Amino acid sequence: MDFLVNSSTLIPRLESEKIIKIATEFIEKHQLSHPAIADIGTGTGCLGISIASRLAKKQTPYTIYLSDTSSEALKTATENAHRLLPSPVNLFFLKSNLLDDFPHIKFDVITANLPYIPSHTISSLSPSVKDFEPLSALDGGANGTTIINRFLNQLPEFLSFQGVAILEINDTHNLDSFSLPPAVQVSIEKDVFGVPRFLTVSPKS
């Protein structure tokens, strides 16, 4: 899919495909007939719109909330949805810092591409990243987990009992890097290049 990008959004990367794959396979495996989905830090809308497109092709109804802290990013995501989906129904665009302003509903799938790069390594990023992509979407604090940890501690309130959250992490992170609430279980998945890249989170059974 050909997504519009601008200075307020990250450029979609090949690694994003793995999040989409994990999400859609989870929906199929659990035979979710009308999944409730949230895409946090949506940027271009790449994750949420791609998931919507695949579900629509399988005639699976859905409800998807796409959120960002940037009004410009949400404008871009909305435009992409209208360009790329034949009928962008049941997509809701929400300005929110993480899950702060979300309605109190339970989501079956939550995807998130949050800032995860340690502050001290930003200067060493390639010019194509640090000079053209928004710093607020890159800088994850001292060790790259400041924003992710806050998000993780919001999850128990918003994940359904069989739900999953999938988020991208830095390749230097491991399970000990995160401040995890006791009510969840986690694992790390590798990207298409075999690099540890995604944290999956679900409620403890």
PDB file of C-alpha atoms in Angstrom:
ATOM      1  CA  MET A   1       0.000   0.000   0.000  1.00  0.00           C
ATOM      2  CA  ASP A   2       1.252   3.451  -0.910  1.00  0.00           C
ATOM      3  CA  PHE A   3       1.018   5.692   2.163  1.00  0.00           C
ATOM      4  CA  LEU A   4       1.354   9.456   2.115  1.00  0.00           C
ATOM      5  CA  VAL A   5       4.027  10.667   4.551  1.00  0.00           C
ATOM      6  CA  ASN A   6       5.134  14.082   5.780  1.00  0.00           C
ATOM      7  CA  SER A   7       7.333  15.693   8.428  1.00  0.00           C
ATOM      8  CA  SER A   8       4.911  14.709  11.217  1.00  0.00           C
ATOM      9  CA  THR A   9       4.982  10.967  10.461  1.00  0.00           C
ATOM     10  CA  LEU A  10       7.478   8.137  10.386  1.00  0.00           C
ATOM     11  CA  ILE A  11       8.110   6.474   7.044  1.00  0.00           C
ATOM     12  CA  PRO A  12       6.560   2.959   7.062  1.00  0.00           C
ATOM     13  CA  ARG A  13       9.252   0.275   7.107  1.00  0.00           C
ATOM     14  CA  LEU A  14       9.403  -3.360   6.067  1.00  0.00           C
ATOM     15  CA  GLU A  15       9.458  -4.396   9.727  1.00  0.00           C
ATOM     16  CA  SER A  16       5.913  -3.036  10.140  1.00  0.00           C
ATOM     17  CA  GLU A  17       4.658  -5.939   8.050  1.00  0.00           C
ATOM     18  CA  LYS A  18       5.407  -8.329  10.929  1.00  0.00           C
ATOM     19  CA  ILE A  19       3.104  -6.432  13.314  1.00  0.00           C
ATOM     20  CA  ILE A  20       0.318  -6.580  10.731  1.00  0.00           C
ATOM     21  CA  LYS A  21       0.940 -10.317  10.246  1.00  0.00           C
ATOM     22  CA  ILE A  22       0.897 -11.069  13.997  1.00  0.00           C
ATOM     23  CA  ALA A  23      -2.317  -9.083  14.438  1.00  0.00           C
ATOM     24  CA  THR A  24      -4.244 -10.622  11.545  1.00  0.00           C
ATOM     25  CA  GLU A  25      -3.105 -14.165  12.354  1.00  0.00           C
ATOM     26  CA  PHE A  26      -4.191 -13.649  15.973  1.00  0.00           C
ATOM     27  CA  ILE A  27      -7.652 -12.538  14.828  1.00  0.00           C
ATOM     28  CA  GLU A  28      -7.948 -15.554  12.540  1.00  0.00           C
ATOM     29  CA  LYS A  29      -6.636 -18.030  15.137  1.00  0.00           C
ATOM     30  CA  HIS A  30      -9.106 -16.850  17.769  1.00  0.00           C
ATOM     31  CA  GLN A  31     -11.950 -16.635  15.246  1.00  0.00           C
ATOM     32  CA  LEU A  32     -12.813 -13.096  16.284  1.00  0.00           C
ATOM     33  CA  SER A  33     -15.963 -12.225  14.363  1.00  0.00           C
ATOM     34  CA  HIS A  34     -15.834  -8.464  14.987  1.00  0.00           C
ATOM     35  CA  PRO A  35     -12.502  -7.532  16.579  1.00  0.00           C
ATOM     36  CA  ALA A  36     -12.027  -4.252  18.408  1.00  0.00           C
ATOM     37  CA  ILE A  37      -8.607  -2.880  17.482  1.00  0.00           C
ATOM     38  CA  ALA A  38      -6.545   0.124  18.578  1.00  0.00           C
ATOM     39  CA  ASP A  39      -3.489   1.497  16.776  1.00  0.00           C
ATOM     40  CA  ILE A  40      -1.494   3.768  19.091  1.00  0.00           C
ATOM     41  CA  GLY A  41       0.948   6.303  17.635  1.00  0.00           C
ATOM     42  CA  THR A  42      -0.635   5.661  14.259  1.00  0.00           C
ATOM     43  CA  GLY A  43       1.368   8.216  12.251  1.00  0.00           C
ATOM     44  CA  THR A  44       0.497   7.531   8.612  1.00  0.00           C
ATOM     45  CA  GLY A  45      -2.108   4.986   9.717  1.00  0.00           C
ATOM     46  CA  CYS A  46       0.011   2.224   8.171  1.00  0.00           C
ATOM     47  CA  LEU A  47      -0.711  -0.462  10.774  1.00  0.00           C
ATOM     48  CA  GLY A  48      -4.402   0.193  11.381  1.00  0.00           C
ATOM     49  CA  ILE A  49      -5.261   0.771   7.724  1.00  0.00           C
ATOM     50  CA  SER A  50      -3.338  -2.311   6.559  1.00  0.00           C
ATOM     51  CA  ILE A  51      -5.119  -4.465   9.139  1.00  0.00           C
ATOM     52  CA  ALA A  52      -8.469  -2.983   8.075  1.00  0.00           C
ATOM     53  CA  SER A  53      -7.698  -3.738   4.429  1.00  0.00           C
ATOM     54  CA  ARG A  54      -6.885  -7.380   5.126  1.00  0.00           C
ATOM     55  CA  LEU A  55      -9.943  -7.896   7.293  1.00  0.00           C
ATOM     56  CA  ALA A  56     -12.161  -6.265   4.668  1.00  0.00           C
ATOM     57  CA  LYS A  57     -10.840  -8.659   2.017  1.00  0.00           C
ATOM     58  CA  LYS A  58     -11.916 -11.546   4.257  1.00  0.00           C
ATOM     59  CA  GLN A  59     -15.259  -9.818   4.905  1.00  0.00           C
ATOM     60  CA  THR A  60     -14.495  -9.677   8.630  1.00  0.00           C
ATOM     61  CA  PRO A  61     -16.185  -6.664  10.257  1.00  0.00           C
ATOM     62  CA  TYR A  62     -14.057  -4.606  12.623  1.00  0.00           C
ATOM     63  CA  THR A  63     -13.875  -1.480  14.738  1.00  0.00           C
ATOM     64  CA  ILE A  64     -10.517   0.301  14.711  1.00  0.00           C
ATOM     65  CA  TYR A  65      -9.375   3.337  16.686  1.00  0.00           C
ATOM     66  CA  LEU A  66      -6.292   5.095  15.292  1.00  0.00           C
ATOM     67  CA  SER A  67      -4.678   7.561  17.682  1.00  0.00           C
ATOM     68  CA  ASP A  68      -1.769   9.966  17.786  1.00  0.00           C
ATOM     69  CA  THR A  69      -0.642  12.987  19.775  1.00  0.00           C
ATOM     70  CA  SER A  70      -0.119  14.919  16.528  1.00  0.00           C
ATOM     71  CA  SER A  71      -3.082  16.547  14.793  1.00  0.00           C
ATOM     72  CA  GLU A  72      -1.079  16.654  11.555  1.00  0.00           C
ATOM     73  CA  ALA A  73      -0.351  12.931  11.754  1.00  0.00           C
ATOM     74  CA  LEU A  74      -4.047  12.187  12.306  1.00  0.00           C
ATOM     75  CA  LYS A  75      -4.908  14.331   9.290  1.00  0.00           C
ATOM     76  CA  THR A  76      -2.468  12.301   7.201  1.00  0.00           C
ATOM     77  CA  ALA A  77      -3.819   8.992   8.535  1.00  0.00           C
ATOM     78  CA  THR A  78      -7.380  10.074   7.728  1.00  0.00           C
ATOM     79  CA  GLU A  79      -6.370  11.007   4.187  1.00  0.00           C
ATOM     80  CA  ASN A  80      -4.595   7.666   3.743  1.00  0.00           C
ATOM     81  CA  ALA A  81      -7.667   5.772   4.947  1.00  0.00           C
ATOM     82  CA  HIS A  82      -9.878   7.513   2.393  1.00  0.00           C
ATOM     83  CA  ARG A  83      -7.306   6.928  -0.356  1.00  0.00           C
ATOM     84  CA  LEU A  84      -6.532   3.288   0.365  1.00  0.00           C
ATOM     85  CA  LEU A  85      -9.709   1.731   1.716  1.00  0.00           C
ATOM     86  CA  PRO A  86     -12.758   1.295  -0.527  1.00  0.00           C
ATOM     87  CA  SER A  87     -15.055   2.121   2.383  1.00  0.00           C
ATOM     88  CA  PRO A  88     -13.285   3.402   5.533  1.00  0.00           C
ATOM     89  CA  VAL A  89     -16.174   2.687   7.885  1.00  0.00           C
ATOM     90  CA  ASN A  90     -15.721   1.828  11.554  1.00  0.00           C
ATOM     91  CA  LEU A  91     -12.402   3.689  11.649  1.00  0.00           C
ATOM     92  CA  PHE A  92     -12.211   6.303  14.378  1.00  0.00           C
ATOM     93  CA  PHE A  93      -9.402   8.867  14.583  1.00  0.00           C
ATOM     94  CA  LEU A  94      -8.574  10.061  18.076  1.00  0.00           C
ATOM     95  CA  LYS A  95      -6.070  12.555  19.425  1.00  0.00           C
ATOM     96  CA  SER A  96      -4.692  10.931  22.552  1.00  0.00           C
ATOM     97  CA  ASN A  97      -1.452  10.572  24.474  1.00  0.00           C
ATOM     98  CA  LEU A  98      -1.197   6.773  24.545  1.00  0.00           C
ATOM     99  CA  LEU A  99      -4.511   5.476  25.958  1.00  0.00           C
ATOM    100  CA  ASP A 100      -5.261   8.554  28.081  1.00  0.00           C
ATOM    101  CA  ASP A 101      -8.306   9.734  26.117  1.00  0.00           C
ATOM    102  CA  PHE A 102      -9.631   6.405  24.879  1.00  0.00           C
ATOM    103  CA  PRO A 103     -13.166   5.241  25.616  1.00  0.00           C
ATOM    104  CA  HIS A 104     -13.301   2.619  28.345  1.00  0.00           C
ATOM    105  CA  ILE A 105     -13.749  -0.420  26.144  1.00  0.00           C
ATOM    106  CA  LYS A 106     -11.771  -3.637  25.870  1.00  0.00           C
ATOM    107  CA  PHE A 107      -9.690  -4.194  22.747  1.00  0.00           C
ATOM    108  CA  ASP A 108      -8.880  -7.565  21.200  1.00  0.00           C
ATOM    109  CA  VAL A 109      -5.778  -6.250  19.431  1.00  0.00           C
ATOM    110  CA  ILE A 110      -3.676  -3.181  20.233  1.00  0.00           C
ATOM    111  CA  THR A 111      -0.771  -2.231  17.986  1.00  0.00           C
ATOM    112  CA  ALA A 112       1.734   0.478  18.871  1.00  0.00           C
ATOM    113  CA  ASN A 113       4.764   2.027  17.246  1.00  0.00           C
ATOM    114  CA  LEU A 114       6.043   4.176  20.091  1.00  0.00           C
ATOM    115  CA  PRO A 115       9.356   6.035  20.477  1.00  0.00           C
ATOM    116  CA  TYR A 116      11.940   3.429  21.538  1.00  0.00           C
ATOM    117  CA  ILE A 117      15.347   4.842  20.652  1.00  0.00           C
ATOM    118  CA  PRO A 118      17.525   5.787  23.666  1.00  0.00           C
ATOM    119  CA  SER A 119      18.067   9.550  23.764  1.00  0.00           C
ATOM    120  CA  HIS A 120      21.858   9.292  23.716  1.00  0.00           C
ATOM    121  CA  THR A 121      21.858   7.307  20.456  1.00  0.00           C
ATOM    122  CA  ILE A 122      19.655   9.673  18.431  1.00  0.00           C
ATOM    123  CA  SER A 123      22.675  11.570  17.100  1.00  0.00           C
ATOM    124  CA  SER A 124      24.154   8.359  15.678  1.00  0.00           C
ATOM    125  CA  LEU A 125      21.094   7.526  13.568  1.00  0.00           C
ATOM    126  CA  SER A 126      21.420   7.744   9.810  1.00  0.00           C
ATOM    127  CA  PRO A 127      20.719  11.219   8.373  1.00  0.00           C
ATOM    128  CA  SER A 128      17.724   9.812   6.471  1.00  0.00           C
ATOM    129  CA  VAL A 129      16.096   9.121   9.848  1.00  0.00           C
ATOM    130  CA  LYS A 130      17.269  11.807  12.265  1.00  0.00           C
ATOM    131  CA  ASP A 131      17.048  14.659   9.729  1.00  0.00           C
ATOM    132  CA  PHE A 132      13.661  13.845   8.221  1.00  0.00           C
ATOM    133  CA  GLU A 133      11.560  11.998  10.792  1.00  0.00           C
ATOM    134  CA  PRO A 134       9.957  13.688  13.829  1.00  0.00           C
ATOM    135  CA  LEU A 135      12.124  13.537  16.956  1.00  0.00           C
ATOM    136  CA  SER A 136       9.027  13.046  19.114  1.00  0.00           C
ATOM    137  CA  ALA A 137       8.371   9.758  17.300  1.00  0.00           C
ATOM    138  CA  LEU A 138      11.931   8.512  17.837  1.00  0.00           C
ATOM    139  CA  ASP A 139      13.177   9.560  21.288  1.00  0.00           C
ATOM    140  CA  GLY A 140      12.172   6.995  23.907  1.00  0.00           C
ATOM    141  CA  GLY A 141      14.022   8.562  26.836  1.00  0.00           C
ATOM    142  CA  ALA A 142      17.197   7.516  28.644  1.00  0.00           C
ATOM    143  CA  ASN A 143      17.050   3.804  27.754  1.00  0.00           C
ATOM    144  CA  GLY A 144      14.309   3.911  25.122  1.00  0.00           C
ATOM    145  CA  THR A 145      11.559   2.543  27.371  1.00  0.00           C
ATOM    146  CA  THR A 146      10.114   5.621  29.106  1.00  0.00           C
ATOM    147  CA  ILE A 147       7.003   5.909  26.927  1.00  0.00           C
ATOM    148  CA  ILE A 148       6.678   2.167  26.373  1.00  0.00           C
ATOM    149  CA  ASN A 149       6.632   1.491  30.133  1.00  0.00           C
ATOM    150  CA  ARG A 150       3.838   4.003  30.659  1.00  0.00           C
ATOM    151  CA  PHE A 151       1.869   2.357  27.859  1.00  0.00           C
ATOM    152  CA  LEU A 152       2.453  -1.141  29.266  1.00  0.00           C
ATOM    153  CA  ASN A 153       0.999  -0.119  32.599  1.00  0.00           C
ATOM    154  CA  GLN A 154      -2.169   1.141  30.895  1.00  0.00           C
ATOM    155  CA  LEU A 155      -2.766  -2.120  29.036  1.00  0.00           C
ATOM    156  CA  PRO A 156      -4.540  -4.214  31.717  1.00  0.00           C
ATOM    157  CA  GLU A 157      -7.407  -1.712  31.700  1.00  0.00           C
ATOM    158  CA  PHE A 158      -7.865  -1.898  27.920  1.00  0.00           C
ATOM    159  CA  LEU A 159      -7.018  -5.452  26.781  1.00  0.00           C
ATOM    160  CA  SER A 160      -9.795  -8.017  26.498  1.00  0.00           C
ATOM    161  CA  PHE A 161      -9.292 -11.245  28.458  1.00  0.00           C
ATOM    162  CA  GLN A 162      -7.934 -12.991  25.350  1.00  0.00           C
ATOM    163  CA  GLY A 163      -6.445  -9.887  23.738  1.00  0.00           C
ATOM    164  CA  VAL A 164      -2.923  -9.077  22.594  1.00  0.00           C
ATOM    165  CA  ALA A 165      -0.832  -5.938  22.262  1.00  0.00           C
ATOM    166  CA  ILE A 166       2.026  -5.830  19.767  1.00  0.00           C
ATOM    167  CA  LEU A 167       4.626  -3.087  19.849  1.00  0.00           C
ATOM    168  CA  GLU A 168       7.944  -2.405  18.212  1.00  0.00           C
ATOM    169  CA  ILE A 169      11.007  -2.199  20.471  1.00  0.00           C
ATOM    170  CA  ASN A 170      14.706  -1.453  20.112  1.00  0.00           C
ATOM    171  CA  ASP A 171      16.951  -4.375  19.211  1.00  0.00           C
ATOM    172  CA  THR A 172      18.937  -3.720  22.410  1.00  0.00           C
ATOM    173  CA  HIS A 173      15.887  -4.334  24.611  1.00  0.00           C
ATOM    174  CA  ASN A 174      15.091  -7.593  26.380  1.00  0.00           C
ATOM    175  CA  LEU A 175      12.337  -8.607  28.794  1.00  0.00           C
ATOM    176  CA  ASP A 176      14.266  -7.143  31.721  1.00  0.00           C
ATOM    177  CA  SER A 177      14.273  -3.729  30.030  1.00  0.00           C
ATOM    178  CA  PHE A 178      10.592  -3.111  30.756  1.00  0.00           C
ATOM    179  CA  SER A 179       8.509  -2.248  33.791  1.00  0.00           C
ATOM    180  CA  LEU A 180       5.727  -4.792  33.425  1.00  0.00           C
ATOM    181  CA  PRO A 181       2.452  -4.814  35.347  1.00  0.00           C
ATOM    182  CA  PRO A 182       1.901  -8.116  37.179  1.00  0.00           C
ATOM    183  CA  ALA A 183      -1.303  -8.868  35.271  1.00  0.00           C
ATOM    184  CA  VAL A 184       0.380  -9.485  31.895  1.00  0.00           C
ATOM    185  CA  GLN A 185       2.610 -12.028  30.205  1.00  0.00           C
ATOM    186  CA  VAL A 186       5.048 -11.057  27.465  1.00  0.00           C
ATOM    187  CA  SER A 187       7.304 -12.447  24.775  1.00  0.00           C
ATOM    188  CA  ILE A 188       9.675 -11.010  22.182  1.00  0.00           C
ATOM    189  CA  GLU A 189       9.291 -11.787  18.464  1.00  0.00           C
ATOM    190  CA  LYS A 190      11.909 -11.383  15.736  1.00  0.00           C
ATOM    191  CA  ASP A 191      11.453  -9.252  12.627  1.00  0.00           C
ATOM    192  CA  VAL A 192      11.877 -10.381   9.016  1.00  0.00           C
ATOM    193  CA  PHE A 193      15.657  -9.986   9.416  1.00  0.00           C
ATOM    194  CA  GLY A 194      15.808 -12.250  12.482  1.00  0.00           C
ATOM    195  CA  VAL A 195      16.344  -9.328  14.878  1.00  0.00           C
ATOM    196  CA  PRO A 196      14.410  -9.207  18.204  1.00  0.00           C
ATOM    197  CA  ARG A 197      11.997  -6.365  17.421  1.00  0.00           C
ATOM    198  CA  PHE A 198       8.466  -6.848  18.767  1.00  0.00           C
ATOM    199  CA  LEU A 199       7.023  -7.190  22.243  1.00  0.00           C
ATOM    200  CA  THR A 200       3.739  -9.090  22.479  1.00  0.00           C
ATOM    201  CA  VAL A 201       1.682  -8.602  25.620  1.00  0.00           C
ATOM    202  CA  SER A 202      -1.398 -10.485  26.797  1.00  0.00           C
ATOM    203  CA  PRO A 203      -3.312 -10.869  30.066  1.00  0.00           C
ATOM    204  CA  LYS A 204      -2.195 -13.696  32.317  1.00  0.00           C
ATOM    205  CA  SER A 205      -4.609 -16.589  32.119  1.00  0.00           C
TER     206      SER A 205
END
